[in-house]
PDB file of C-alpha atoms and ligand atoms in Angstrom:
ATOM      1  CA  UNK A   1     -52.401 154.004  71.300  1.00 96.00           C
ATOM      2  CA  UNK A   2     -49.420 152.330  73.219  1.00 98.00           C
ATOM      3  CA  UNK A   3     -49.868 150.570  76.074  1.00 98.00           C
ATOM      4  CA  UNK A   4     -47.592 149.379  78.629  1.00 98.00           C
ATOM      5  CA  UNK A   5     -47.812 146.741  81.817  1.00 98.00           C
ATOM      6  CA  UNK A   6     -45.110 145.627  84.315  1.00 98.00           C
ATOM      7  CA  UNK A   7     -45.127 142.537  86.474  1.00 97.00           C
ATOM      8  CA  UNK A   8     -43.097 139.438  87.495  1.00 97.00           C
ATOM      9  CA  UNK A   9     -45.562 136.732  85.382  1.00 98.00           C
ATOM     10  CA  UNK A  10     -43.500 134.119  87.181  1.00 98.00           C
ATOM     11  CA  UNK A  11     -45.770 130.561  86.749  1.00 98.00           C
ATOM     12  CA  UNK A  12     -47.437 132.273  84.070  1.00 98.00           C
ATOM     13  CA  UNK A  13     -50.913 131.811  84.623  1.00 98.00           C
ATOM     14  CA  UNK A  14     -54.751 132.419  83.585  1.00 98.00           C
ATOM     15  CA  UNK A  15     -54.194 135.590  85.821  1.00 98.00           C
ATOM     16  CA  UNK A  16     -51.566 137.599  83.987  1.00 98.00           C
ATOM     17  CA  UNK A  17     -53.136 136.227  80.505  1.00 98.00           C
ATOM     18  CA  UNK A  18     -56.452 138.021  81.480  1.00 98.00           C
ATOM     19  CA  UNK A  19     -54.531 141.331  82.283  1.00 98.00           C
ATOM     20  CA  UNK A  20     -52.652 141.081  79.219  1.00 98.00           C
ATOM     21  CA  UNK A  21     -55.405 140.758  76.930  1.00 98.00           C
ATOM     22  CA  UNK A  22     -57.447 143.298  78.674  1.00 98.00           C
ATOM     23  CA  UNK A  23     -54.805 145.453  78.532  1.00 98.00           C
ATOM     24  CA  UNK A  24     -54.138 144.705  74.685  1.00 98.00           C
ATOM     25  CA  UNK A  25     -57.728 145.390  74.011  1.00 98.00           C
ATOM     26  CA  UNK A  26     -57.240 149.678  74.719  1.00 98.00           C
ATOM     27  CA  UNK A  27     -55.018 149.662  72.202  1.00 95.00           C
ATOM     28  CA  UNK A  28     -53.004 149.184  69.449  1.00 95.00           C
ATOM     29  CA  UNK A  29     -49.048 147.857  70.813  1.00 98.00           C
ATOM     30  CA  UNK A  30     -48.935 146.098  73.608  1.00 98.00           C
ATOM     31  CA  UNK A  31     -45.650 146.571  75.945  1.00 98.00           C
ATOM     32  CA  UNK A  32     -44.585 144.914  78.876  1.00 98.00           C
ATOM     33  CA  UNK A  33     -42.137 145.538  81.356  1.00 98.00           C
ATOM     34  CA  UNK A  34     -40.789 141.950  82.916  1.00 98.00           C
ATOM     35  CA  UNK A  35     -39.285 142.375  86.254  1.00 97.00           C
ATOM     36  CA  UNK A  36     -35.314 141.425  86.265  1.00 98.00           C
ATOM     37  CA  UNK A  37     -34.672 138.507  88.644  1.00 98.00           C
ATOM     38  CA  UNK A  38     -32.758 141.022  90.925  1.00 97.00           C
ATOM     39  CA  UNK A  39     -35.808 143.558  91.090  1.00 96.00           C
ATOM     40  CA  UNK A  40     -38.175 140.455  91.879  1.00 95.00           C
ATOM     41  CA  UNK A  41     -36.469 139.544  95.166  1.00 95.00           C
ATOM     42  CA  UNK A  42     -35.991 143.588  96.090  1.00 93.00           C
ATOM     43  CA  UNK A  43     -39.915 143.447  95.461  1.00 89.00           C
ATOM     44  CA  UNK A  44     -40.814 139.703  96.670  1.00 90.00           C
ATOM     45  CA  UNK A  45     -38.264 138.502  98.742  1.00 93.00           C
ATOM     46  CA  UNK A  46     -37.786 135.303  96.281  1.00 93.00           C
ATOM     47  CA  UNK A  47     -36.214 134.508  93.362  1.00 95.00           C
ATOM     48  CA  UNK A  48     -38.226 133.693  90.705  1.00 97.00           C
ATOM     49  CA  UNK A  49     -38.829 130.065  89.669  1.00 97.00           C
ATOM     50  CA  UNK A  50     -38.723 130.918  86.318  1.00 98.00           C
ATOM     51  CA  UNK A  51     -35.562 133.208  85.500  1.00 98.00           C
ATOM     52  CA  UNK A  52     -35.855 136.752  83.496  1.00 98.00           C
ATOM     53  CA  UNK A  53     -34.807 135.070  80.384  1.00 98.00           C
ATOM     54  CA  UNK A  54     -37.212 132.039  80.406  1.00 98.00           C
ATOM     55  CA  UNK A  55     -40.184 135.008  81.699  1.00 98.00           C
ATOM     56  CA  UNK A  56     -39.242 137.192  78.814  1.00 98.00           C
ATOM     57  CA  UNK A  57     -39.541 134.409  76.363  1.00 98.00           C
ATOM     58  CA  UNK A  58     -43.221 132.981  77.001  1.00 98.00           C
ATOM     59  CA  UNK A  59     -44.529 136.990  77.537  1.00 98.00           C
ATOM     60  CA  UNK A  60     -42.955 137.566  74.161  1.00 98.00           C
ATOM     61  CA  UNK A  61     -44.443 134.451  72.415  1.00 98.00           C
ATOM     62  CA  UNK A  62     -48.402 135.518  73.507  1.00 98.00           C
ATOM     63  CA  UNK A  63     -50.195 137.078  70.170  1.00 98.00           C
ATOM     64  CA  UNK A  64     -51.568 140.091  72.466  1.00 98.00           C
ATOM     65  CA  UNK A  65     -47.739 141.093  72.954  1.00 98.00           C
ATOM     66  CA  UNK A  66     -45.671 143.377  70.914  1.00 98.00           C
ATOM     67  CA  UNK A  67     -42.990 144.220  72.649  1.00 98.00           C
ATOM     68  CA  UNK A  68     -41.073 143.311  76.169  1.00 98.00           C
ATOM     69  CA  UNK A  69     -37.921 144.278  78.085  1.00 98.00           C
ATOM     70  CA  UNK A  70     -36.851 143.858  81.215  1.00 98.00           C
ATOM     71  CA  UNK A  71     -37.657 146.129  83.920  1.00 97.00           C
ATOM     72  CA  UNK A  72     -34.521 146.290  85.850  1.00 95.00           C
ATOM     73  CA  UNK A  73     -35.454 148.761  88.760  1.00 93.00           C
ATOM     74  CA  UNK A  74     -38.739 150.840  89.873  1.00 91.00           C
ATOM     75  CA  UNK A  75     -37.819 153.954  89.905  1.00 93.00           C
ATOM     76  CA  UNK A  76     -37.366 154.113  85.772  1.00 96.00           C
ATOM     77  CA  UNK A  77     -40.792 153.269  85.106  1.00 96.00           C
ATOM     78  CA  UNK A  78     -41.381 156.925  84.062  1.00 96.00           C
ATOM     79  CA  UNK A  79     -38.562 156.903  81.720  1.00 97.00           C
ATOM     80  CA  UNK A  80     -40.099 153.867  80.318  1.00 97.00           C
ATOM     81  CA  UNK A  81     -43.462 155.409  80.000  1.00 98.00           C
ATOM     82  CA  UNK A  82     -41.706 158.741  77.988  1.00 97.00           C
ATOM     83  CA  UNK A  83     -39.159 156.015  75.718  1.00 97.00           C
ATOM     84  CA  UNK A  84     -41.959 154.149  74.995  1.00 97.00           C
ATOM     85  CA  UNK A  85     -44.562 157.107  73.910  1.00 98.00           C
ATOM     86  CA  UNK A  86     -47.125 155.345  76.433  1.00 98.00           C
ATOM     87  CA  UNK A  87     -50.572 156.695  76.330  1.00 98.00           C
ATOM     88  CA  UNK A  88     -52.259 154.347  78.935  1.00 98.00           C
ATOM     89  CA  UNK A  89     -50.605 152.463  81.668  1.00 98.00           C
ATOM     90  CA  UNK A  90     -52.659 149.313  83.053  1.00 98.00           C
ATOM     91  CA  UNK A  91     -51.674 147.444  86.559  1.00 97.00           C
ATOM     92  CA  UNK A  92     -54.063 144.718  88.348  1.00 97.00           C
ATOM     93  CA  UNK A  93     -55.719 146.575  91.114  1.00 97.00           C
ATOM     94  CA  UNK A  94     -53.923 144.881  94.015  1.00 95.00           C
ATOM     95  CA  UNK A  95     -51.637 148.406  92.856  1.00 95.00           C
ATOM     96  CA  UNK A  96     -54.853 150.764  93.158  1.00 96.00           C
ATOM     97  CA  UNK A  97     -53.340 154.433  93.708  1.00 96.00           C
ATOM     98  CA  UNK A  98     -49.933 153.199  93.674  1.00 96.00           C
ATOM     99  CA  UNK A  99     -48.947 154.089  90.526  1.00 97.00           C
ATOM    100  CA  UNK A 100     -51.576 157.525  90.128  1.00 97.00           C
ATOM    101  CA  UNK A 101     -48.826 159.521  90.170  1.00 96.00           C
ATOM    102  CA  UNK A 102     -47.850 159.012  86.683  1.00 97.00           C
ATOM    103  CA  UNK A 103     -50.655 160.353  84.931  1.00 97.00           C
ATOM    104  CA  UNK A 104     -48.648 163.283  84.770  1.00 96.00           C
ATOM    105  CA  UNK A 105     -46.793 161.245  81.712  1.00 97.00           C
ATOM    106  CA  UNK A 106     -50.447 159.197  80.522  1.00 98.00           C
ATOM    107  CA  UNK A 107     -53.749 157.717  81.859  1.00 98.00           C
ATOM    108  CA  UNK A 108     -53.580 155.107  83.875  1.00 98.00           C
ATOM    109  CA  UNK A 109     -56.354 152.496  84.832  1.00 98.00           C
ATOM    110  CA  UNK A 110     -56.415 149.608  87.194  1.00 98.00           C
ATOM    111  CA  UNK A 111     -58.514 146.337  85.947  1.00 98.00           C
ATOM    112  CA  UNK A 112     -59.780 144.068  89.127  1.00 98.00           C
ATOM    113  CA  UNK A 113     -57.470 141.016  89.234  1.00 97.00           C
ATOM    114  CA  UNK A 114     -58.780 137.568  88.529  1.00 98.00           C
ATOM    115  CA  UNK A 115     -59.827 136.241  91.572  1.00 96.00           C
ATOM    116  CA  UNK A 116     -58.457 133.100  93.793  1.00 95.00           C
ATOM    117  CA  UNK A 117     -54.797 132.847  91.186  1.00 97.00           C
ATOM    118  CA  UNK A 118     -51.504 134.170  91.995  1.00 97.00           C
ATOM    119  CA  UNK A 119     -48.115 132.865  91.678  1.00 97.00           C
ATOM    120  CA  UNK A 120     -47.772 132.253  95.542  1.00 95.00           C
ATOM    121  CA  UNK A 121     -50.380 130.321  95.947  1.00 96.00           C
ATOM    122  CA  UNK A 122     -49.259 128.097  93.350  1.00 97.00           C
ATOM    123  CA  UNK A 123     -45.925 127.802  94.462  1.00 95.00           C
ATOM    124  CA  UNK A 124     -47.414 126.822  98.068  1.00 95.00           C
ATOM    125  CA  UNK A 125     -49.995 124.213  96.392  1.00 95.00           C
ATOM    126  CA  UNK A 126     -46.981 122.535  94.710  1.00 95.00           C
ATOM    127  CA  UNK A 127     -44.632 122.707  97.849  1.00 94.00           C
ATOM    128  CA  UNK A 128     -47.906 121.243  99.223  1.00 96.00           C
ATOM    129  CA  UNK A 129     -47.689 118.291  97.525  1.00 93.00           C
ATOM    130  CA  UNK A 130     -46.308 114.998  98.548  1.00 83.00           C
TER     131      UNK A 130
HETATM  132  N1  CTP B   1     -52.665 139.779  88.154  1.00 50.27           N
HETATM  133  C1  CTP B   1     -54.059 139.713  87.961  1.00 50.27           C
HETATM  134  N2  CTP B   1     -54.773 138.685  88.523  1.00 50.27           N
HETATM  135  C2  CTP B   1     -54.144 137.741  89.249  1.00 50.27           C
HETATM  136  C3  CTP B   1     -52.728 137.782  89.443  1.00 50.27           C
HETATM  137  C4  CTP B   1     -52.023 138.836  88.861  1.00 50.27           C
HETATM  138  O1  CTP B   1     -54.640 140.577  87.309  1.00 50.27           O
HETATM  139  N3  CTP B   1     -54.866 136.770  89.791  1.00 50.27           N
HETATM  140  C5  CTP B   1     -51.929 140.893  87.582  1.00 50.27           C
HETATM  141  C6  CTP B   1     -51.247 141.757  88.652  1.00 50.27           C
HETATM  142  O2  CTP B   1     -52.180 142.655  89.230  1.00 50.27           O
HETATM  143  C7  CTP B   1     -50.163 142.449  87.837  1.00 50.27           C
HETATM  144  C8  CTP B   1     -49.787 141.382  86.782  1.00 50.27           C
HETATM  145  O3  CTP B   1     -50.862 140.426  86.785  1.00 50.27           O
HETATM  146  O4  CTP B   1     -50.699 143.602  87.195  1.00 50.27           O
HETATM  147  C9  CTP B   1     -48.483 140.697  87.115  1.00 50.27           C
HETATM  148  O5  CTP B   1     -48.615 140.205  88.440  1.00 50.27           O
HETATM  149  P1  CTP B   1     -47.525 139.315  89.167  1.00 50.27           P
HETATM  150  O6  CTP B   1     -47.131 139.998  90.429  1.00 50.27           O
HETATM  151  O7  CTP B   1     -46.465 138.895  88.241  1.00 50.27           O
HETATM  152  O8  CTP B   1     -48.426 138.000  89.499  1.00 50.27           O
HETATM  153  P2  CTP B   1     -48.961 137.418  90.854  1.00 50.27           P
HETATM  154  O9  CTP B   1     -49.663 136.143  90.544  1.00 50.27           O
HETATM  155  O10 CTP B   1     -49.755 138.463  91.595  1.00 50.27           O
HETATM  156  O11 CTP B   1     -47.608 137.101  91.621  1.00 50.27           O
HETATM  157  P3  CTP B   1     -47.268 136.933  93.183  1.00 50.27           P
HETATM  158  O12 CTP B   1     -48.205 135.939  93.763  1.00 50.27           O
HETATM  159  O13 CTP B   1     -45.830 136.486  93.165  1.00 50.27           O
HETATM  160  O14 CTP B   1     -47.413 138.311  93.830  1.00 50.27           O
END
C-alpha cells in the first residue's frame, strides 16, 4: 500500500513526526509531498524559516520516510496521487473534508492533530523571547 502526505513541516516538530508515523503505519512506502517555499507563502502568507531544500532534507532523513518531493502547487495533488500509485491519502484533520474529493483517485483519512504544537506558535514563542 502507498501512502502519501503533504505539508509545510517548517520547525519540524513532535506534531508532523506523529502524523508521519501514523501515516507510515497503513502502509508499506511512505511519500510526502513538501510544500515549495513559493507555495508556502501562496498558502501561509510567510516564508518559511526553514527553506524547501533544508525541509526536504530532515523529512527525507526520518526512518518512517521513503520518498519526498516537492509539492510545487495545489492543484497537482491529483496527478501526484495517480504518479505515485497512492492507495490512501492521510492529512491532519485541521483539513477535514477538504481534501474528500479525491477519493475518486484513493481513500483518504484524516488523523486528529496533536494538540497545543504548530509551527506558528513556535515561531511566536521564539519572537517572544527577549
Ligand atoms: N499536524 C498535526 N499536528 C500538529 C501540527 C501539524 O498533525 N500539531 C499535521 C498537519 O495537520 C498536516 C501536517 O502535520 O497534516 C503538516 O502540517 P504543517 O502545516 O506543516 O504544520 P503546522 O504546525 O500546522 O504549521 P503552521 O502552524 O505553519 O500552520
Amino acid at each position: 500500500m502507498n501512502i502519501i502526505t503533504f505539508g509545510t513541516f517548517d520547525v519540524f516538530h513532535v506534531g508532523h513526526i506523529h502524523i508521519l508515523e501514523r501515516a507510515a503505519g497503513l502502509g508499506s512506502k511512505l511519500i510526502v509531498g513538501v510544500s515549495s517555499d513559493q507555495l508556502n507563502y501562496k498558502k501561509k502568507g510567510r516564508t518559511p524559516v526553514y527553506c524547501e531544500k533544508d525541509r526536504l532534507k530532515i523529512i527525507s532523513s526520518l526512518s518512517c520516510v521513503d520518498e519526498v518531493f516537492v509539492e510545487e502547487s495545489l492543484e497537482l495533488k491529483a496527478q501526484y496521487i495517480k504518479d505515485y500509485e497512492i492507495d490512501i491519502l492521510v492529512m491532519g484533520d485541521d483539513w477535514e473534508g477538504k481534501f474528500d474529493h479525491f477519493s475518486e483517485f484513493c481513500q483518504v483519512i484524516y488523523f486528529p492533530r496533536t494538540p497545543s504544537i504548530s509551527t506558528t506558535e513556535i515561531i511566536e514563542v521564539v519572537k517572544a523571547i527577549e
